[in-house]
Amino acid sequence: MANPQPLLCEKAPLKINGLQKTLEIAILFFFVCVLVYRLLSLRDHGFVWLLAFTCESWFAFNWVLTLIIQWTPVEYKTYPHNLLQEYVIHLPPVDMFVTTADAKLEPPIITVNTVLSLLAVDYPTHKLACYVSDDGCSPLTLYSLIEASKFAKLWVPFCKKYHVQVRAPLRYFSDNPILSSYSPSGFLQEWTKMKDEYEKLCQKIEDAVQNLAPLDFSRDNVDFAHIDSRNHPTIIKVIWETKERISNGLPHLVYVAREKHPNHSHHYKAGAMNALTRVSGVMTNAPFMLNVDCDMYANNPKIVLHAMCLLLGFKHEKGAFVQFPQMFYNILKDDPCGSKVDEAVKKIWPGLAGIQGPFYAGTGCFHRRKVIYGSSLTDNEGILASKIHIMCTNRLNKECLGNSPELIRSATQILLEENIDQPDDLSCAVDAAYQVAHSEFEHDTLWGKKVGWVYGSVTEDILTGMKIHARGWKSILCMPEPPGFLGTAPSTIHVMLIQRKRGVTGLLEILFSKNCPIFATLYAKLEFRQCLAYLWILIWGLHSIPDLCYALLPAYCLITNSHFLPKVQEPALIIFAAVFLIKHLNTLHSNLDSGRSIRAWWNQLTVGPWSKILSLTASLFGVITVVFKLLGISEVTFEVTQKEQNSSSSDQEATYDARFTFDESPIFVPATALLFLHFTALVTAALGLQPPAHGVNGAGLGELMCSVWVVLCFWPFVRGLFGEGKYGIPMATIVKSAVLALLFMHFCPKNTTS
């Protein structure tokens, strides 16, 4: 009798906390009660009541979507030791992609640490290849990678010899180094030597960045002489090529700067990923691909093994990609920037895993190459590959993958799931790689449409993942311990606002286009609940409109002496108070359950991803940007955000009180104007300067408390009014905000019947 195949992974339902479920159902119940109360009393009130009802309907709708996502959470368990026992000889090759776009905003040392962590993962090195896409075409990046490859020859054997857990040296050699649980003979000497070598590497890179050590443009950097980062030919360098099957050796390391030309659209990161896919296809052609951002290092050395357990272990439901949640290591004490994503990791991600799978997050993701090439789950790959081959021979290949015979040949192997022979010499494939990285290669092909990363949004990750789900594929969530990848969270509010605005803009681009998930459900294979999940994330930016309206209501009512809430003596006020209290108790419970402080909860409430501040600044401007695009006034641009290296806890403590900064950007005007409006409303109510109310319809305690709550939610802006330098709101912003507030008050009616 044959031995049973070892178990590689398991999928199991995740138990939901009883208190959490009770609170969530209670919130939904009270939302329904609020809407019923509004409907029953709508005739007796005016426009203010109708506006409140509209906003509350939106909030209730969003809460329903949230609950639907969290209905059936699941978790996946992986057993990498079983994979090593049974499949070690037949483990598939993996191509690893690292993307960077600006050597100034994304310092080379950060990219180097990410690359070093990937080169040192626990996987047969001759089956790994690391490609670094440099969309900034910077000689600094290439120089840093060349120097890093020299250090890697010492670093990788050291990590594997002593089973080092954290293999990004920036983090390993931090204030509290994570040493092995044992100290064998010679370990301390090797550790000291390794730290010295890393410091030398950092110094070399820093000298190059500061122009203290001029780069030699006569050798490796000759292609960068007088280079224009926006108009340059393709540059591909094989930095390191592994030719021996050594367990602690180095994987292939290849530098890629795709061609750029001002007359051709380059589609930002999506274009870079497609170029990497083609370059790797003609060079190593691994059936699986990992992509990470330059600041997202491998925190778990067994990440590739965990991913392969899931991609190889589920025969009955093939996963298109395995997604690791995006998590961060540089969260400051009490999370003053509201960057931590505990709630999403604990609730949203497992909930998505129980539907058609998690969203593609753009980093920390393992892909099947054949899925990226456009394969559907129900496709007969043999027929599809034959069609591609026929197109190639009939000179019609430009309609699909482009006019590269090498790429067509490699794609056919992938679609037929043939065994891929590892190349003996990467340099032999460089010429073909140059061809497929050409700026005109995608012209009249399906790249960016049905093949590769999809164009049409600056959030190409969500769009590409949705297209994959629409073809019938599922995705798989992987949450090992320790986490697979860790990155750098936004260190200032300015960076967070840029990220949020870019994200909202891209999501709304998808929503208001032919790529809307509703069409994918009606005409493709996107499941209904998965469609609702995509709608939940795509409408994220639209929350800014009801948020703004609802935040204006208390001030409006205090100024005009009207009301949008029941009076204190009315029992219905309890319903509104219950929604408010239970909703915030729910978030507080989630934070405390994750071991976070009350102050961290408050920071999440004021500046976190779902806060009013981000909603009425970045999200609001994201909506405006998309409206301008739809009207043909302007186009959307991709903004690269500043990445910072910060591994020292002392540095984090030193910068704790200096994170919320302001500038003269108009993005701060709406929130500042709203704050002025509420100050004015509170003073008006306190001094009794309101117009006379009609009967008992004047403003009451509910409106007063809501106005105070809005001020508290925008407390960082209150501090900004009294701050100095970059920590204070600029006078230009204050003047514009004051004018807006005065205009709003001017148009408020002197008498109201609401």
PDB file of N, CA, C and O in Angstrom, residues 695-732:
ATOM      1  N   GLY A 695     -40.887  77.046  17.921  1.00  0.00           N
ATOM      2  CA  GLY A 695     -41.402  76.092  18.884  1.00  0.00           C
ATOM      3  C   GLY A 695     -40.272  75.394  19.629  1.00  0.00           C
ATOM      4  O   GLY A 695     -39.381  76.026  20.193  1.00  0.00           O
ATOM      5  N   VAL A 696     -40.340  74.074  19.644  1.00  0.00           N
ATOM      6  CA  VAL A 696     -39.329  73.282  20.361  1.00  0.00           C
ATOM      7  C   VAL A 696     -38.296  72.728  19.397  1.00  0.00           C
ATOM      8  O   VAL A 696     -37.584  71.778  19.722  1.00  0.00           O
ATOM      9  N   ASN A 697     -38.218  73.308  18.199  1.00  0.00           N
ATOM     10  CA  ASN A 697     -37.325  72.762  17.178  1.00  0.00           C
ATOM     11  C   ASN A 697     -35.924  73.369  17.208  1.00  0.00           C
ATOM     12  O   ASN A 697     -35.159  73.239  16.267  1.00  0.00           O
ATOM     13  N   GLY A 698     -35.569  74.049  18.280  1.00  0.00           N
ATOM     14  CA  GLY A 698     -34.240  74.644  18.365  1.00  0.00           C
ATOM     15  C   GLY A 698     -33.171  73.610  18.668  1.00  0.00           C
ATOM     16  O   GLY A 698     -33.444  72.459  19.013  1.00  0.00           O
ATOM     17  N   ALA A 699     -31.915  74.053  18.539  1.00  0.00           N
ATOM     18  CA  ALA A 699     -30.779  73.170  18.819  1.00  0.00           C
ATOM     19  C   ALA A 699     -30.779  72.765  20.289  1.00  0.00           C
ATOM     20  O   ALA A 699     -31.148  73.556  21.168  1.00  0.00           O
ATOM     21  N   GLY A 700     -30.349  71.552  20.550  1.00  0.00           N
ATOM     22  CA  GLY A 700     -30.351  71.044  21.915  1.00  0.00           C
ATOM     23  C   GLY A 700     -29.009  70.470  22.327  1.00  0.00           C
ATOM     24  O   GLY A 700     -27.968  70.718  21.704  1.00  0.00           O
ATOM     25  N   LEU A 701     -29.052  69.659  23.369  1.00  0.00           N
ATOM     26  CA  LEU A 701     -27.830  69.081  23.917  1.00  0.00           C
ATOM     27  C   LEU A 701     -27.155  68.150  22.915  1.00  0.00           C
ATOM     28  O   LEU A 701     -25.923  68.078  22.852  1.00  0.00           O
ATOM     29  N   GLY A 702     -27.947  67.454  22.119  1.00  0.00           N
ATOM     30  CA  GLY A 702     -27.377  66.516  21.150  1.00  0.00           C
ATOM     31  C   GLY A 702     -26.479  67.217  20.147  1.00  0.00           C
ATOM     32  O   GLY A 702     -25.355  66.779  19.876  1.00  0.00           O
ATOM     33  N   GLU A 703     -26.943  68.325  19.595  1.00  0.00           N
ATOM     34  CA  GLU A 703     -26.134  69.077  18.629  1.00  0.00           C
ATOM     35  C   GLU A 703     -24.886  69.647  19.282  1.00  0.00           C
ATOM     36  O   GLU A 703     -23.804  69.672  18.678  1.00  0.00           O
ATOM     37  N   LEU A 704     -25.041  70.122  20.530  1.00  0.00           N
ATOM     38  CA  LEU A 704     -23.899  70.686  21.248  1.00  0.00           C
ATOM     39  C   LEU A 704     -22.825  69.629  21.476  1.00  0.00           C
ATOM     40  O   LEU A 704     -21.630  69.870  21.234  1.00  0.00           O
ATOM     41  N   MET A 705     -23.215  68.446  21.919  1.00  0.00           N
ATOM     42  CA  MET A 705     -22.256  67.366  22.180  1.00  0.00           C
ATOM     43  C   MET A 705     -21.600  66.891  20.882  1.00  0.00           C
ATOM     44  O   MET A 705     -20.406  66.576  20.860  1.00  0.00           O
ATOM     45  N   CYS A 706     -22.366  66.841  19.814  1.00  0.00           N
ATOM     46  CA  CYS A 706     -21.796  66.426  18.523  1.00  0.00           C
ATOM     47  C   CYS A 706     -20.741  67.422  18.052  1.00  0.00           C
ATOM     48  O   CYS A 706     -19.703  67.036  17.506  1.00  0.00           O
ATOM     49  N   SER A 707     -21.004  68.711  18.252  1.00  0.00           N
ATOM     50  CA  SER A 707     -20.039  69.734  17.845  1.00  0.00           C
ATOM     51  C   SER A 707     -18.750  69.607  18.649  1.00  0.00           C
ATOM     52  O   SER A 707     -17.644  69.715  18.100  1.00  0.00           O
ATOM     53  N   VAL A 708     -18.874  69.372  19.939  1.00  0.00           N
ATOM     54  CA  VAL A 708     -17.688  69.164  20.784  1.00  0.00           C
ATOM     55  C   VAL A 708     -16.923  67.926  20.325  1.00  0.00           C
ATOM     56  O   VAL A 708     -15.676  67.920  20.273  1.00  0.00           O
ATOM     57  N   TRP A 709     -17.649  66.869  19.947  1.00  0.00           N
ATOM     58  CA  TRP A 709     -17.005  65.637  19.499  1.00  0.00           C
ATOM     59  C   TRP A 709     -16.217  65.858  18.207  1.00  0.00           C
ATOM     60  O   TRP A 709     -15.101  65.342  18.060  1.00  0.00           O
ATOM     61  N   VAL A 710     -16.771  66.640  17.292  1.00  0.00           N
ATOM     62  CA  VAL A 710     -16.049  66.939  16.052  1.00  0.00           C
ATOM     63  C   VAL A 710     -14.742  67.667  16.364  1.00  0.00           C
ATOM     64  O   VAL A 710     -13.693  67.363  15.786  1.00  0.00           O
ATOM     65  N   VAL A 711     -14.797  68.628  17.263  1.00  0.00           N
ATOM     66  CA  VAL A 711     -13.583  69.351  17.644  1.00  0.00           C
ATOM     67  C   VAL A 711     -12.546  68.383  18.225  1.00  0.00           C
ATOM     68  O   VAL A 711     -11.351  68.464  17.907  1.00  0.00           O
ATOM     69  N   LEU A 712     -12.991  67.463  19.061  1.00  0.00           N
ATOM     70  CA  LEU A 712     -12.065  66.480  19.652  1.00  0.00           C
ATOM     71  C   LEU A 712     -11.464  65.582  18.572  1.00  0.00           C
ATOM     72  O   LEU A 712     -10.270  65.244  18.639  1.00  0.00           O
ATOM     73  N   CYS A 713     -12.271  65.195  17.593  1.00  0.00           N
ATOM     74  CA  CYS A 713     -11.770  64.337  16.517  1.00  0.00           C
ATOM     75  C   CYS A 713     -10.708  65.044  15.672  1.00  0.00           C
ATOM     76  O   CYS A 713      -9.852  64.387  15.078  1.00  0.00           O
ATOM     77  N   PHE A 714     -10.774  66.370  15.640  1.00  0.00           N
ATOM     78  CA  PHE A 714      -9.801  67.145  14.871  1.00  0.00           C
ATOM     79  C   PHE A 714      -8.789  67.831  15.803  1.00  0.00           C
ATOM     80  O   PHE A 714      -8.268  68.891  15.473  1.00  0.00           O
ATOM     81  N   TRP A 715      -8.527  67.183  16.916  1.00  0.00           N
ATOM     82  CA  TRP A 715      -7.631  67.784  17.905  1.00  0.00           C
ATOM     83  C   TRP A 715      -6.239  68.080  17.349  1.00  0.00           C
ATOM     84  O   TRP A 715      -5.644  69.107  17.710  1.00  0.00           O
ATOM     85  N   PRO A 716      -5.652  67.225  16.495  1.00  0.00           N
ATOM     86  CA  PRO A 716      -4.352  67.588  15.908  1.00  0.00           C
ATOM     87  C   PRO A 716      -4.378  68.928  15.176  1.00  0.00           C
ATOM     88  O   PRO A 716      -3.379  69.652  15.170  1.00  0.00           O
ATOM     89  N   PHE A 717      -5.525  69.290  14.600  1.00  0.00           N
ATOM     90  CA  PHE A 717      -5.645  70.587  13.935  1.00  0.00           C
ATOM     91  C   PHE A 717      -5.768  71.709  14.966  1.00  0.00           C
ATOM     92  O   PHE A 717      -5.296  72.832  14.726  1.00  0.00           O
ATOM     93  N   VAL A 718      -6.401  71.410  16.103  1.00  0.00           N
ATOM     94  CA  VAL A 718      -6.463  72.403  17.176  1.00  0.00           C
ATOM     95  C   VAL A 718      -5.045  72.717  17.652  1.00  0.00           C
ATOM     96  O   VAL A 718      -4.676  73.893  17.824  1.00  0.00           O
ATOM     97  N   ARG A 719      -4.238  71.671  17.839  1.00  0.00           N
ATOM     98  CA  ARG A 719      -2.840  71.890  18.229  1.00  0.00           C
ATOM     99  C   ARG A 719      -2.084  72.628  17.129  1.00  0.00           C
ATOM    100  O   ARG A 719      -1.211  73.455  17.411  1.00  0.00           O
ATOM    101  N   GLY A 720      -2.433  72.329  15.881  1.00  0.00           N
ATOM    102  CA  GLY A 720      -1.765  72.988  14.771  1.00  0.00           C
ATOM    103  C   GLY A 720      -2.014  74.487  14.723  1.00  0.00           C
ATOM    104  O   GLY A 720      -1.167  75.255  14.254  1.00  0.00           O
ATOM    105  N   LEU A 721      -3.180  74.930  15.228  1.00  0.00           N
ATOM    106  CA  LEU A 721      -3.479  76.364  15.245  1.00  0.00           C
ATOM    107  C   LEU A 721      -2.530  77.127  16.165  1.00  0.00           C
ATOM    108  O   LEU A 721      -2.304  78.331  15.983  1.00  0.00           O
ATOM    109  N   PHE A 722      -1.983  76.411  17.151  1.00  0.00           N
ATOM    110  CA  PHE A 722      -1.081  77.056  18.109  1.00  0.00           C
ATOM    111  C   PHE A 722       0.361  76.585  17.944  1.00  0.00           C
ATOM    112  O   PHE A 722       1.231  76.976  18.723  1.00  0.00           O
ATOM    113  N   GLY A 723       0.610  75.742  16.922  1.00  0.00           N
ATOM    114  CA  GLY A 723       1.962  75.245  16.700  1.00  0.00           C
ATOM    115  C   GLY A 723       2.808  76.233  15.925  1.00  0.00           C
ATOM    116  O   GLY A 723       2.313  77.231  15.383  1.00  0.00           O
ATOM    117  N   GLU A 724       4.084  75.940  15.873  1.00  0.00           N
ATOM    118  CA  GLU A 724       5.028  76.794  15.161  1.00  0.00           C
ATOM    119  C   GLU A 724       5.767  75.985  14.110  1.00  0.00           C
ATOM    120  O   GLU A 724       5.934  74.770  14.241  1.00  0.00           O
ATOM    121  N   GLY A 725       6.248  76.693  13.084  1.00  0.00           N
ATOM    122  CA  GLY A 725       7.004  76.032  12.028  1.00  0.00           C
ATOM    123  C   GLY A 725       6.150  75.018  11.295  1.00  0.00           C
ATOM    124  O   GLY A 725       4.964  75.236  11.037  1.00  0.00           O
ATOM    125  N   LYS A 726       6.749  73.872  10.978  1.00  0.00           N
ATOM    126  CA  LYS A 726       6.015  72.856  10.231  1.00  0.00           C
ATOM    127  C   LYS A 726       4.956  72.155  11.079  1.00  0.00           C
ATOM    128  O   LYS A 726       4.122  71.422  10.553  1.00  0.00           O
ATOM    129  N   TYR A 727       4.984  72.384  12.403  1.00  0.00           N
ATOM    130  CA  TYR A 727       3.981  71.777  13.283  1.00  0.00           C
ATOM    131  C   TYR A 727       2.779  72.690  13.499  1.00  0.00           C
ATOM    132  O   TYR A 727       1.867  72.340  14.240  1.00  0.00           O
ATOM    133  N   GLY A 728       2.793  73.842  12.850  1.00  0.00           N
ATOM    134  CA  GLY A 728       1.671  74.762  12.926  1.00  0.00           C
ATOM    135  C   GLY A 728       1.008  74.913  11.569  1.00  0.00           C
ATOM    136  O   GLY A 728       1.646  74.770  10.522  1.00  0.00           O
ATOM    137  N   ILE A 729      -0.288  75.194  11.568  1.00  0.00           N
ATOM    138  CA  ILE A 729      -1.010  75.401  10.311  1.00  0.00           C
ATOM    139  C   ILE A 729      -0.571  76.734   9.719  1.00  0.00           C
ATOM    140  O   ILE A 729      -0.633  77.772  10.395  1.00  0.00           O
ATOM    141  N   PRO A 730      -0.118  76.768   8.468  1.00  0.00           N
ATOM    142  CA  PRO A 730       0.344  78.026   7.859  1.00  0.00           C
ATOM    143  C   PRO A 730      -0.751  79.081   7.816  1.00  0.00           C
ATOM    144  O   PRO A 730      -1.943  78.763   7.732  1.00  0.00           O
ATOM    145  N   MET A 731      -0.342  80.343   7.850  1.00  0.00           N
ATOM    146  CA  MET A 731      -1.298  81.448   7.850  1.00  0.00           C
ATOM    147  C   MET A 731      -2.155  81.433   6.581  1.00  0.00           C
ATOM    148  O   MET A 731      -3.353  81.758   6.628  1.00  0.00           O
ATOM    149  N   ALA A 732      -1.551  81.062   5.437  1.00  0.00           N
ATOM    150  CA  ALA A 732      -2.319  81.020   4.195  1.00  0.00           C
ATOM    151  C   ALA A 732      -3.479  80.037   4.300  1.00  0.00           C
ATOM    152  O   ALA A 732      -4.599  80.318   3.845  1.00  0.00           O
TER     153      ALA A 732
END
